[in-house]
Coordinates of C-alpha atoms in Angstrom, one line a residue:
X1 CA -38.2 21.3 -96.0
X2 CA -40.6 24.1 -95.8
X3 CA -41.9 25.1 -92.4
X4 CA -44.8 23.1 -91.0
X5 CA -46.5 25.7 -88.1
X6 CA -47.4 24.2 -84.6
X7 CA -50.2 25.9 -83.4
X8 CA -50.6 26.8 -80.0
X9 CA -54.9 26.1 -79.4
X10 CA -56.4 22.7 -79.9
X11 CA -59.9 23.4 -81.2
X12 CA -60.5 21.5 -84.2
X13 CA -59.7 22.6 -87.3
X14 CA -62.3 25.1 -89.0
X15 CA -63.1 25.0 -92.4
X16 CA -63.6 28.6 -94.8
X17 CA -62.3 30.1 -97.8
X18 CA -59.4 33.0 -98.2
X19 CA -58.1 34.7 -101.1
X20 CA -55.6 37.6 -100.1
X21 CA -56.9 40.2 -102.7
X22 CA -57.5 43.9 -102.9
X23 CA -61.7 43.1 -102.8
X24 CA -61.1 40.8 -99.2
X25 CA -57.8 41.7 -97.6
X26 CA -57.6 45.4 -96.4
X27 CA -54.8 46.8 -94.1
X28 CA -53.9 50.0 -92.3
X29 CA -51.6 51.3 -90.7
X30 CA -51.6 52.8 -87.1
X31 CA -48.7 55.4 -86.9
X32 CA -46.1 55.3 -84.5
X33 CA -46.6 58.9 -83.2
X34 CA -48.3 62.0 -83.9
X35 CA -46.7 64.4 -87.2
X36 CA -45.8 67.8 -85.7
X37 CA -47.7 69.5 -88.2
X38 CA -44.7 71.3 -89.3
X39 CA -41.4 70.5 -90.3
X40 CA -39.7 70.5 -94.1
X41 CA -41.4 66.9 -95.1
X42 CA -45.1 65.7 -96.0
X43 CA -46.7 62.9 -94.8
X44 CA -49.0 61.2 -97.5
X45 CA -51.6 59.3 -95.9
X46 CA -52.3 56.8 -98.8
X47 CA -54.5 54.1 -100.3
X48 CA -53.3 52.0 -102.4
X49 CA -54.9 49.2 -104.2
X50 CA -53.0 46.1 -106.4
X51 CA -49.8 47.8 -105.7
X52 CA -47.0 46.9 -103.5
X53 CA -45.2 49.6 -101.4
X54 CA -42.0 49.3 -103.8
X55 CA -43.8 50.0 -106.7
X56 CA -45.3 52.8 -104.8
X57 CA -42.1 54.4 -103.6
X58 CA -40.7 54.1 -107.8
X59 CA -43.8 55.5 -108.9
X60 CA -43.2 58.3 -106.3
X61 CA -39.6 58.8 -107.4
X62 CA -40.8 59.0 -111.0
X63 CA -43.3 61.4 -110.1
X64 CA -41.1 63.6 -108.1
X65 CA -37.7 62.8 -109.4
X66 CA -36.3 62.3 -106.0
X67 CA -34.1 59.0 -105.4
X68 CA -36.2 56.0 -103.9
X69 CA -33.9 56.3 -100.9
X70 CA -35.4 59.5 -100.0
X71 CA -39.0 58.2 -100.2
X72 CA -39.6 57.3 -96.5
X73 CA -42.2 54.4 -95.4
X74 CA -43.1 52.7 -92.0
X75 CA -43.7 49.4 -93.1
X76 CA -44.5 46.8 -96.4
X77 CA -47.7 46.0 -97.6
X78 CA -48.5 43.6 -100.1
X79 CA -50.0 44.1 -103.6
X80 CA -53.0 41.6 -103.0
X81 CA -54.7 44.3 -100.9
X82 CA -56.1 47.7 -100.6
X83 CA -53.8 48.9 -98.2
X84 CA -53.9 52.5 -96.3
X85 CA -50.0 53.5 -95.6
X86 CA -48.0 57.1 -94.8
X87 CA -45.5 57.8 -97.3
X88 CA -42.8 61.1 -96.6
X89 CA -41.0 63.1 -99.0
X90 CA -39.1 66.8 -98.5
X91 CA -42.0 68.9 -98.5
X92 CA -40.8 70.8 -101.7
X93 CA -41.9 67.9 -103.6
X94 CA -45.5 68.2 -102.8
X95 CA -46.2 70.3 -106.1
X96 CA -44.6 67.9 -108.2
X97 CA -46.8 64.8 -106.5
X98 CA -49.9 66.6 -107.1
X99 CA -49.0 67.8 -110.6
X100 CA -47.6 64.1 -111.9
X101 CA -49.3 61.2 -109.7
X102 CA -52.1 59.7 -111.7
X103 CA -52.3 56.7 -111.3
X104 CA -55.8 55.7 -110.0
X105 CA -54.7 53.0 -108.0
X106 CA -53.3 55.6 -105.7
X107 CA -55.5 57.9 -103.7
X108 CA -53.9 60.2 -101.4
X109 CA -56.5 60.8 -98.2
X110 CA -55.0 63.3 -96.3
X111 CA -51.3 65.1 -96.0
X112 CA -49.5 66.6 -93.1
X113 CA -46.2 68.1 -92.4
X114 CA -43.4 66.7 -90.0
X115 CA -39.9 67.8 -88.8
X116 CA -38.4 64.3 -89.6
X117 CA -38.5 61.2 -92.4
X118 CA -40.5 58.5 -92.0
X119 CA -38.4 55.3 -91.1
X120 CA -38.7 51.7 -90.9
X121 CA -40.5 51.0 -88.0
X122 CA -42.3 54.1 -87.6
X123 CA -45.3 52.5 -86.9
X124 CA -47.1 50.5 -83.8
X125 CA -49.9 48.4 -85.4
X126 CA -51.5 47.6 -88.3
X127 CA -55.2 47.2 -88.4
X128 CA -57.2 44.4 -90.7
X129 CA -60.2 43.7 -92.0
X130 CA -60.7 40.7 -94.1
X131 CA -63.5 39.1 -96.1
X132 CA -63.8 34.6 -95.4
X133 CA -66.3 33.1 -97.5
X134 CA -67.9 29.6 -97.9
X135 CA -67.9 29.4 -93.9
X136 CA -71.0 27.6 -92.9
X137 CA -73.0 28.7 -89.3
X138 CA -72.0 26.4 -86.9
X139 CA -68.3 27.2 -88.0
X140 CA -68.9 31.1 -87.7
X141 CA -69.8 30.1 -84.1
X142 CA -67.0 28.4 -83.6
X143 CA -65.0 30.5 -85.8
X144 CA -65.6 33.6 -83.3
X145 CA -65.1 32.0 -80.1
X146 CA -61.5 30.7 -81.5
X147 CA -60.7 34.1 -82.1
X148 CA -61.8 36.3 -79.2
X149 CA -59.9 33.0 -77.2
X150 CA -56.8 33.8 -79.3
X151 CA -57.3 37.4 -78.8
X152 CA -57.2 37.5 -74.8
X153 CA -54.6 34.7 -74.7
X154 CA -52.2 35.4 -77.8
X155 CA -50.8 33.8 -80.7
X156 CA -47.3 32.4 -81.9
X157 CA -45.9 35.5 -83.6
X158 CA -44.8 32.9 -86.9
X159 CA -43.9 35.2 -90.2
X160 CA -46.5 34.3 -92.5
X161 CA -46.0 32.1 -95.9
X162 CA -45.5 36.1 -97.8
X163 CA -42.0 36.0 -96.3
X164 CA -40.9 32.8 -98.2
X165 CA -41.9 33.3 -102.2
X166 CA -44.4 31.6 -104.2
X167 CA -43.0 28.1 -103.8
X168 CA -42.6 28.8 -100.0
X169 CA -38.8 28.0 -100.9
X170 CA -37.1 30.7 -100.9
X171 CA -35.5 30.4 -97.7
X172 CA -33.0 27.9 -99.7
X173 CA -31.6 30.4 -101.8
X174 CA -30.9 32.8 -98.7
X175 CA -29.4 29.7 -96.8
X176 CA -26.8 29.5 -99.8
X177 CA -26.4 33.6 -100.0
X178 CA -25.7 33.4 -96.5
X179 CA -23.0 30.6 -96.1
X180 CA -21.1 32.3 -99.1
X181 CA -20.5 34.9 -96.5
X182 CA -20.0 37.3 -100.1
X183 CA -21.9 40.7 -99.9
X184 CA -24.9 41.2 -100.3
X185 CA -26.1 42.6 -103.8
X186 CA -29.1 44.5 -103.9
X187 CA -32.8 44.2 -102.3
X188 CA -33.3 40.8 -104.0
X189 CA -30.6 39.1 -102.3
X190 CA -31.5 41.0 -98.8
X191 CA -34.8 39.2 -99.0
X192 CA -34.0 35.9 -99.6
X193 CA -31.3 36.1 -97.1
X194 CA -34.4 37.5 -94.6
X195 CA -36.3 34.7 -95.3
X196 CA -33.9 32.3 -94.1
X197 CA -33.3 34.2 -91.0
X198 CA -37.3 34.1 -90.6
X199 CA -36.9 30.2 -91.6
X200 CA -35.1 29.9 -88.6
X201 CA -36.9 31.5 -86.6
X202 CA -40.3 29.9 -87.6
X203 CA -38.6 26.3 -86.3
X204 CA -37.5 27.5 -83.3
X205 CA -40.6 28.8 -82.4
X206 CA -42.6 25.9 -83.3
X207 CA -40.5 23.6 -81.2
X208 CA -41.0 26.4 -78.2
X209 CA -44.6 25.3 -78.6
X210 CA -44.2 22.0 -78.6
X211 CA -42.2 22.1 -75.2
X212 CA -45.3 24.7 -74.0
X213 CA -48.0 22.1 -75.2
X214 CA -46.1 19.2 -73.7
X215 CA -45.6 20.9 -70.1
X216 CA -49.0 22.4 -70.5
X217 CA -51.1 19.0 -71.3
X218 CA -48.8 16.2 -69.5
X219 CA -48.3 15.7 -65.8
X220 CA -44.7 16.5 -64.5
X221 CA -43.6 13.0 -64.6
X222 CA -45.0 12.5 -67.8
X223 CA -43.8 15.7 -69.7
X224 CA -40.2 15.2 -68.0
X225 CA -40.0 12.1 -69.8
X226 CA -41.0 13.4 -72.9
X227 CA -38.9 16.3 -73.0
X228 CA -36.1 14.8 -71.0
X229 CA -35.9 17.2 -68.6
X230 CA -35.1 17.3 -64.9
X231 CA -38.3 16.8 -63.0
X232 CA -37.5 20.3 -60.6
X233 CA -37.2 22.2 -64.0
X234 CA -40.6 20.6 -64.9
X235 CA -42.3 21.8 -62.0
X236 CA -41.0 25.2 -62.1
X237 CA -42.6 25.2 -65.8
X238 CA -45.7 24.0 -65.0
X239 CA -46.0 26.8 -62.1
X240 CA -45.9 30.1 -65.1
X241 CA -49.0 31.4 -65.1
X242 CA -49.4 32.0 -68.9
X243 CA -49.0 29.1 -72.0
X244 CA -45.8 29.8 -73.5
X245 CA -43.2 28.9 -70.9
X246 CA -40.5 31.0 -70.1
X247 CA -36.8 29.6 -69.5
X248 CA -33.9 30.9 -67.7
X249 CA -31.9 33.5 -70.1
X250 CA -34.4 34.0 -72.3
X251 CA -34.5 37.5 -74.1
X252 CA -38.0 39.6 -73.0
X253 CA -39.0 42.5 -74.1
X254 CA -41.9 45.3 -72.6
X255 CA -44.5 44.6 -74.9
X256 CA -45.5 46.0 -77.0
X257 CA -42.3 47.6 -77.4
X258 CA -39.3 48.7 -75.3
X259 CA -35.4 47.2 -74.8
X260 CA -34.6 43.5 -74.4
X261 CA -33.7 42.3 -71.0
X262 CA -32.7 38.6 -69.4
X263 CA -35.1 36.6 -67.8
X264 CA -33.4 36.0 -64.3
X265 CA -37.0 34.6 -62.4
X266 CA -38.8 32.0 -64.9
X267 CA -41.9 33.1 -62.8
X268 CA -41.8 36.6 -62.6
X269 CA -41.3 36.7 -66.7
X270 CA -44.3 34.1 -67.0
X271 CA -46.4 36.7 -65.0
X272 CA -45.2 39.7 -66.9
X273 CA -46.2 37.0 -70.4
X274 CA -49.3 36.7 -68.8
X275 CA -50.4 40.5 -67.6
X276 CA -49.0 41.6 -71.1
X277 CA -46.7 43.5 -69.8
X278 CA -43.4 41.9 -71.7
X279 CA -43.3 38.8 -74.3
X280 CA -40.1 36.3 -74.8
X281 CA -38.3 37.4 -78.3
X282 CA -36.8 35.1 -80.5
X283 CA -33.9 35.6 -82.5
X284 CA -33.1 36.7 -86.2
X285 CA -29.6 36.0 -86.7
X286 CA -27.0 37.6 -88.0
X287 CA -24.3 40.8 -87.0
X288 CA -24.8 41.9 -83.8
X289 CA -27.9 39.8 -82.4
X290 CA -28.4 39.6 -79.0
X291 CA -28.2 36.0 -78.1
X292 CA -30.0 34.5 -75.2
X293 CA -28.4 32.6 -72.3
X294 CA -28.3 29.5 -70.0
X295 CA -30.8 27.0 -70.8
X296 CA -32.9 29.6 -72.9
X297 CA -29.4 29.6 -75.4
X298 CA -29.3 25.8 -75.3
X299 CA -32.8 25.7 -76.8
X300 CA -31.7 28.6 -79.3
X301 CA -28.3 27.4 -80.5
X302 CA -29.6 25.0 -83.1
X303 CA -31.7 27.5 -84.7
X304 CA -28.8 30.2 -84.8
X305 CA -26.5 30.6 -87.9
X306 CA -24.0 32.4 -86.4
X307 CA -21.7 32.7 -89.4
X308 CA -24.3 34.9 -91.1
X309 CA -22.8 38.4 -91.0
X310 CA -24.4 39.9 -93.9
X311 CA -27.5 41.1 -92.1
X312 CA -28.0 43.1 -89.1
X313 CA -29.3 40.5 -86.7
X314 CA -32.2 41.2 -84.0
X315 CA -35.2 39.9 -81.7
X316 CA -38.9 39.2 -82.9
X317 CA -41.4 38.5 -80.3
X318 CA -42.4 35.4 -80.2
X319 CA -45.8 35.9 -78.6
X320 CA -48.4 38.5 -79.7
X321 CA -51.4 39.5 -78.9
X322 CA -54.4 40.4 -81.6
X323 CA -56.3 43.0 -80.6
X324 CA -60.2 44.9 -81.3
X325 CA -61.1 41.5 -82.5
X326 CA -64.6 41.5 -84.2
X327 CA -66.8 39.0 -86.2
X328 CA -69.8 40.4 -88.8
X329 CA -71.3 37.2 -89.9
X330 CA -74.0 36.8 -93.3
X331 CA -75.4 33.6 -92.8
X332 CA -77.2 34.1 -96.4
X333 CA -74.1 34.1 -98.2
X334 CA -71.8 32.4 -95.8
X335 CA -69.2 35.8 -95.6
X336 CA -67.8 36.7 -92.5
X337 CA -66.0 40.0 -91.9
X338 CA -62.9 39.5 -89.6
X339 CA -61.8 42.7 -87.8
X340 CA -58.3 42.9 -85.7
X341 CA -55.1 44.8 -84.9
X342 CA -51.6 43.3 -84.6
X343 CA -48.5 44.8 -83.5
X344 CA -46.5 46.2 -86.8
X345 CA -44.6 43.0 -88.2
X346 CA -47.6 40.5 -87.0
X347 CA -49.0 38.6 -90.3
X348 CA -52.7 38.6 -90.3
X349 CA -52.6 35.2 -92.0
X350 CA -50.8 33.4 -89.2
X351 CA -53.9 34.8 -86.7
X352 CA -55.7 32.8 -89.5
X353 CA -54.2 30.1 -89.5
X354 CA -54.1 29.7 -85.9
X355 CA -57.9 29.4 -86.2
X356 CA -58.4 27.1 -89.1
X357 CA -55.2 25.4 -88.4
X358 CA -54.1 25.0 -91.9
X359 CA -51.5 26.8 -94.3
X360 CA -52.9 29.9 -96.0
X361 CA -51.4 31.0 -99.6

């Protein structure tokens, strides 16, 4: 029942070996503004190596004695990387982090001072660099043309196989959290109940692309058929300007970040998709998510639990675009350094996997 990714390019697939680990898989991130450089909290801009960022907030807490809930972070990053984050704490903590943090899988680079907390969210990009082996010279070729492609026109922004557990299952045990409609309990069960809402959206992105691909690659008649649509409807699709087609009532947002609005004029959204100005969201269900409208809502409904209560619901964009893309290629030892920037909650491994159109885990 796990997700099976549509991907939106149809070069063939390209063959090369990843291991997510702190040696191949770095990360950082790109703040969301600059710190005031004064303020009652410090910013820690940290590296961290084989450590997630909830162990780093407890072993912050333990070095401080502050609560974990007053430990303030932008984003996640995974333990299978070195990873470059900005942590805040009240400024009156800074002796006690430099007198009791020694672990030396933590490196703090440099420190500044703000007048506010970092949030959830506080961030606009992350920036990669990743190490692929066993990739031979003809596929390097064609492994950098797919992604410089994929980096003028976009990508499906599909969560990436970290959101779903080891098994890539644990969007099941969410489903069932969420139809108890009890409480949640804790982080663990906020997660799994996540995951199905990322679940969710996964398929109904994927079936977006397949309607894309279909009015992209068929003639009117043809894809009408297919899709079953009216043949005016059709043509109106085929006129958008950019790949992923735009409906009537679907939610856009300014890209890369900004408030949602309807899409009133199919055309004039597709233009916007394609100048990069604004990108169609898809929804994360639960309380309080805007829903989309008219036929846009008809091609959301079935992927919209709305019974689930228990998590704030939102919009993800469904299209991103990777950006600063570069290739550093060894033949001698078949490596190739991959270089990008996504916009914060992009997975580097679905840019991956767009390219080699496989699964990654």
């Amino acid at each position: 029942m796990s997700h099976k990714k549509v991907y939106a390019y149809d070069h063939k697939p390209i063959p090369f070996e990843f291991s997510q680990s702190v040696e191949r898989f770095f990360v950082e991130e790109i703040p969301l503004y600059r710190f005031s450089g004064n303020g009652n909290y410090i910013v820690f801009k940290i590296k961290k190596r084989d450590m997630s960022t909830w162990k780093l907030v407890h072993v912050l807490a333990k070095s401080t004695g502050l609560k974990e809930r007053d430990i303030g972070y932008a984003g996640l990053k995974d333990k299978s990387a070195t990873a470059i984050q900005y942590i805040s704490i009240p400024k009156k903590y800074e002796r006690e982090v430099d007198r009791n943090l020694t672990t030396e899988r933590v490196e703090i680079l440099e420190r500044f001072y703000n007048n506010a907390p970092i949030k959830i969210g506080h961030l606009k990009a992350n920036r990669f660099s990743i190490v692929l082996r066993d990739l031979k010279k003809g596929d390097a070729s064609r492994f950098d043309k797919a992604a410089q492609t994929i980096g003028r026109g976009g990508m499906p922004n599909y969560f990436g196989y970290q959101r779903f557990g080891e098994d890539g299952k644990s969007f099941l045990q969410g489903k069932k959290i969420a139809a108890s409609g009890k409480r949640l309990k804790g982080a663990k069960e906020k997660l799994l109940v996540s995951a199905w809402q990322s679940h969710l959206f996964n398929e109904w992105l994927g079936e977006r692309i397949n309607i894309s691909k279909t009015v992209s690659s068929r003639s009117v008649k043809d894809a009408a058929s297919i899709l079953g649509y009216p043949t005016e409807l059709v043509e109106v699709l085929k006129k958008e300007p950019s790949f992923f087609k735009i409906f009537l009532g679907d939610v856009m947002m300014p890209y890369p970040f900004g408030k949602p609005y309807y899409a009133n004029d199919m055309v004039k959204e597709a233009e916007h998709l394609a100048k990069r100005s604004a990108s169609p969201t898809g929804i994360l269900c639960g309380d309080r998510a805007m829903r989309a409208r008219s036929d846009a809502r008809h091609l959301e409904e079935a992927f919209d639990d709305s019974e689930l209560s228990s998590l704030r619901g939102d919009r993800r964009f469904a299209w991103v675009w990777p950006e600063d893309v570069s290739t550093d290629y060894d033949a001698a030892t078949q490596t190739m350094v991959l270089n990008f920037t996504l916009p914060k909650g992009s997975y580097a491994t679905t840019f991956l996997e767009e390219i080699g159109k496989r699964t990654l885990r």
